[in-house]
Amino acid sequence: MTDEDAAADEATARRMWNDAADAFNEFVETGLDYYRTDVHGPALLEACGDVRGQRVLDLGCGQGWFSRQLATAGGQVTGIDWSTGMIEHARRIEEARHFQAQRDMPGGVTYDLLDATELAARFEPGTFDLVTACMSLMDMPRPRAVLAAAARLAPRIVFSIPNPVTDAPHRVWKRDAAGHKLALEIDRYFETTSGVMQWDMKRLVHHFATVQYRYTLEQWSQMLESAGLMIARLREPRPSEAMIATRPELGDAARLPYFLIIDARVSA
Ligand SMILES: C[S@@+](CC[C@H](N)C(=O)[O-])C[C@H]1O[C@@H](n2cnc3c(N)ncnc32)[C@H](O)[C@@H]1O
């Protein structure tokens, strides 16, 4: 998909994220997004390394879950998102933490309403030490432009996305007669397009829908290359045996790579 194609449905994507803000916030705050709390969230934080005292820009921060993780780890964080609903939740949660004196963050966090494609107009080059994006770049209509802008703001970007290998357009668990999962059937890997993702998992109290974009592993690598970024490390986080013993629902993510973390550096 070209940036021009993607930009065509940009307004729809933004509206859908805005409409989804309350339900998404509920999903995160109730702890029902256990892949985030137990698997890819901690792995992304670990991939960021020691953020104490670092100026961090968190792209597509949503209601601020990962921005707060970074601030708790000592980062001076700016979270940006293009959804007013998301930013309102992020600010409300932050204010409540101040009010209740529950602020266990050595760092700090502020939130800005901003489309990530407008980074260059808002921030001076070199403003940050690190750019992060927790499960948000694949939700952005123009990740290539965002990565290029981010590479001018900081020497390093660390982000998580659904692993393109398993997050294919055709993705069906084959089951035996008793309903046990035998194998994940995956097809149409090289099909890249935007689509509406239905957030209709049983554990969600309120269902919602958002626009998501699909790129192959090679396309992510090419986007980074064209932004002048080099992949320093890749991680495919998965739950440990102990985690699965406590929460068996995580088991699938130990069989197949569900998540991908990329640590990329601006090339010299
Ligand atoms: C799956 S949510 C992840 C939110 C947050 N990072 C987290 O981990 O909870 C994706 C977020 O990306 C935001 N987003 C998508 N496109 C954006 C853009 N062009 N600029 C800023 N935010 C964007 C959406 O509004 C949404 O809040």
mmCIF file of N, CA and C in Angstrom, residues 40 43-44 47-48 58-59 66 130-138 143 147 156-162 220-221 223-224 229 231 233-235 237 259-265:
data_model
loop_
_atom_site.group_PDB
_atom_site.id
_atom_site.type_symbol
_atom_site.label_atom_id
_atom_site.label_comp_id
_atom_site.label_asym_id
_atom_site.label_seq_id
_atom_site.Cartn_x
_atom_site.Cartn_y
_atom_site.Cartn_z
ATOM 1 N N HIS A 40 3.792 -8.578 25.796
ATOM 2 C CA HIS A 40 4.515 -7.638 24.919
ATOM 3 C C HIS A 40 4.861 -6.322 25.616
ATOM 4 N N ALA A 43 8.082 -6.734 27.658
ATOM 5 C CA ALA A 43 9.187 -6.976 26.723
ATOM 6 C C ALA A 43 9.595 -5.687 26.011
ATOM 7 N N LEU A 44 8.608 -4.840 25.711
ATOM 8 C CA LEU A 44 8.943 -3.569 25.049
ATOM 9 C C LEU A 44 9.722 -2.668 26.005
ATOM 10 N N ALA A 47 13.187 -3.854 26.220
ATOM 11 C CA ALA A 47 13.947 -3.534 25.002
ATOM 12 C C ALA A 47 14.402 -2.068 24.996
ATOM 13 N N CYS A 48 13.652 -1.211 25.699
ATOM 14 C CA CYS A 48 14.026 0.215 25.754
ATOM 15 C C CYS A 48 15.285 0.430 26.600
ATOM 16 N N ASP A 58 6.467 8.976 23.078
ATOM 17 C CA ASP A 58 5.690 7.743 22.896
ATOM 18 C C ASP A 58 4.599 7.994 21.853
ATOM 19 N N LEU A 59 4.761 7.382 20.677
ATOM 20 C CA LEU A 59 3.852 7.645 19.550
ATOM 21 C C LEU A 59 2.583 6.802 19.630
ATOM 22 N N PHE A 66 1.492 2.675 28.094
ATOM 23 C CA PHE A 66 2.947 2.476 27.984
ATOM 24 C C PHE A 66 3.714 3.738 28.391
ATOM 25 N N LEU A 130 14.858 9.006 22.828
ATOM 26 C CA LEU A 130 14.256 7.734 22.415
ATOM 27 C C LEU A 130 12.827 7.981 21.947
ATOM 28 N N VAL A 131 12.444 7.307 20.865
ATOM 29 C CA VAL A 131 11.035 7.299 20.439
ATOM 30 C C VAL A 131 10.515 5.878 20.632
ATOM 31 N N THR A 132 9.313 5.753 21.194
ATOM 32 C CA THR A 132 8.696 4.431 21.359
ATOM 33 C C THR A 132 7.327 4.426 20.686
ATOM 34 N N ALA A 133 6.843 3.240 20.399
ATOM 35 C CA ALA A 133 5.476 3.090 19.882
ATOM 36 C C ALA A 133 5.006 1.697 20.295
ATOM 37 N N CYS A 134 4.072 1.659 21.231
ATOM 38 C CA CYS A 134 3.563 0.379 21.733
ATOM 39 C C CYS A 134 2.312 0.011 20.945
ATOM 40 N N MET A 135 2.439 -0.950 20.061
ATOM 41 C CA MET A 135 1.300 -1.449 19.281
ATOM 42 C C MET A 135 0.512 -0.309 18.626
ATOM 43 N N SER A 136 1.217 0.599 17.985
ATOM 44 C CA SER A 136 0.497 1.712 17.360
ATOM 45 C C SER A 136 0.919 1.995 15.918
ATOM 46 N N LEU A 137 2.148 1.655 15.535
ATOM 47 C CA LEU A 137 2.578 2.029 14.170
ATOM 48 C C LEU A 137 1.744 1.348 13.091
ATOM 49 N N MET A 138 1.275 0.125 13.376
ATOM 50 C CA MET A 138 0.458 -0.579 12.359
ATOM 51 C C MET A 138 -0.950 -0.003 12.293
ATOM 52 N N PRO A 143 2.933 4.949 8.272
ATOM 53 C CA PRO A 143 4.065 4.641 9.157
ATOM 54 C C PRO A 143 5.422 5.015 8.558
ATOM 55 N N LEU A 147 7.991 7.158 10.674
ATOM 56 C CA LEU A 147 9.329 6.679 11.025
ATOM 57 C C LEU A 147 10.400 7.662 10.569
ATOM 58 N N ARG A 156 17.121 6.816 18.245
ATOM 59 C CA ARG A 156 16.695 5.418 18.411
ATOM 60 C C ARG A 156 15.181 5.327 18.499
ATOM 61 N N ILE A 157 14.598 4.310 17.858
ATOM 62 C CA ILE A 157 13.161 4.060 18.001
ATOM 63 C C ILE A 157 12.950 2.582 18.329
ATOM 64 N N VAL A 158 12.152 2.349 19.357
ATOM 65 C CA VAL A 158 11.858 0.980 19.798
ATOM 66 C C VAL A 158 10.348 0.817 19.772
ATOM 67 N N PHE A 159 9.866 -0.169 19.014
ATOM 68 C CA PHE A 159 8.413 -0.300 18.911
ATOM 69 C C PHE A 159 7.964 -1.756 18.833
ATOM 70 N N SER A 160 6.697 -1.960 19.197
ATOM 71 C CA SER A 160 6.099 -3.292 19.101
ATOM 72 C C SER A 160 4.973 -3.259 18.077
ATOM 73 N N ILE A 161 4.818 -4.375 17.382
ATOM 74 C CA ILE A 161 3.711 -4.552 16.428
ATOM 75 C C ILE A 161 3.262 -6.015 16.540
ATOM 76 N N PRO A 162 2.052 -6.317 16.049
ATOM 77 C CA PRO A 162 1.701 -7.737 15.942
ATOM 78 C C PRO A 162 2.691 -8.377 14.967
ATOM 79 N N TRP A 220 8.338 -3.739 6.575
ATOM 80 C CA TRP A 220 8.757 -2.981 7.767
ATOM 81 C C TRP A 220 10.250 -2.670 7.674
ATOM 82 N N SER A 221 11.027 -3.652 7.226
ATOM 83 C CA SER A 221 12.468 -3.445 7.092
ATOM 84 C C SER A 221 12.741 -2.334 6.070
ATOM 85 N N MET A 223 10.740 0.134 5.242
ATOM 86 C CA MET A 223 10.324 1.442 5.791
ATOM 87 C C MET A 223 11.414 2.004 6.698
ATOM 88 N N LEU A 224 12.009 1.111 7.495
ATOM 89 C CA LEU A 224 13.087 1.552 8.387
ATOM 90 C C LEU A 224 14.288 2.000 7.573
ATOM 91 N N LEU A 229 17.068 4.243 9.219
ATOM 92 C CA LEU A 229 17.187 3.496 10.484
ATOM 93 C C LEU A 229 17.695 2.086 10.214
ATOM 94 N N ILE A 231 18.069 -1.835 11.869
ATOM 95 C CA ILE A 231 17.572 -2.700 12.944
ATOM 96 C C ILE A 231 18.767 -3.192 13.764
ATOM 97 N N ARG A 233 18.159 -4.762 16.967
ATOM 98 C CA ARG A 233 17.708 -5.991 17.640
ATOM 99 C C ARG A 233 16.247 -6.268 17.292
ATOM 100 N N LEU A 234 15.929 -7.536 17.139
ATOM 101 C CA LEU A 234 14.529 -7.970 17.007
ATOM 102 C C LEU A 234 14.220 -8.865 18.200
ATOM 103 N N ARG A 235 13.019 -8.764 18.733
ATOM 104 C CA ARG A 235 12.592 -9.661 19.801
ATOM 105 C C ARG A 235 11.200 -10.192 19.480
ATOM 106 N N PRO A 237 8.590 -11.640 21.798
ATOM 107 C CA PRO A 237 8.249 -12.008 23.171
ATOM 108 C C PRO A 237 7.159 -13.078 23.241
ATOM 109 N N PHE A 259 3.967 -11.510 18.602
ATOM 110 C CA PHE A 259 4.407 -10.115 18.734
ATOM 111 C C PHE A 259 5.826 -9.949 18.183
ATOM 112 N N LEU A 260 6.124 -8.722 17.797
ATOM 113 C CA LEU A 260 7.467 -8.415 17.310
ATOM 114 C C LEU A 260 7.895 -7.077 17.893
ATOM 115 N N ILE A 261 9.110 -7.045 18.420
ATOM 116 C CA ILE A 261 9.670 -5.782 18.916
ATOM 117 C C ILE A 261 10.897 -5.453 18.081
ATOM 118 N N ILE A 262 10.944 -4.221 17.603
ATOM 119 C CA ILE A 262 12.079 -3.780 16.786
ATOM 120 C C ILE A 262 12.774 -2.621 17.479
ATOM 121 N N ASP A 263 14.075 -2.770 17.630
ATOM 122 C CA ASP A 263 14.921 -1.717 18.196
ATOM 123 C C ASP A 263 15.784 -1.222 17.037
ATOM 124 N N ALA A 264 15.496 -0.003 16.563
ATOM 125 C CA ALA A 264 16.206 0.510 15.380
ATOM 126 C C ALA A 264 16.970 1.784 15.742
ATOM 127 N N ARG A 265 18.113 1.944 15.116
ATOM 128 C CA ARG A 265 18.992 3.106 15.393
ATOM 129 C C ARG A 265 19.194 3.903 14.108
#
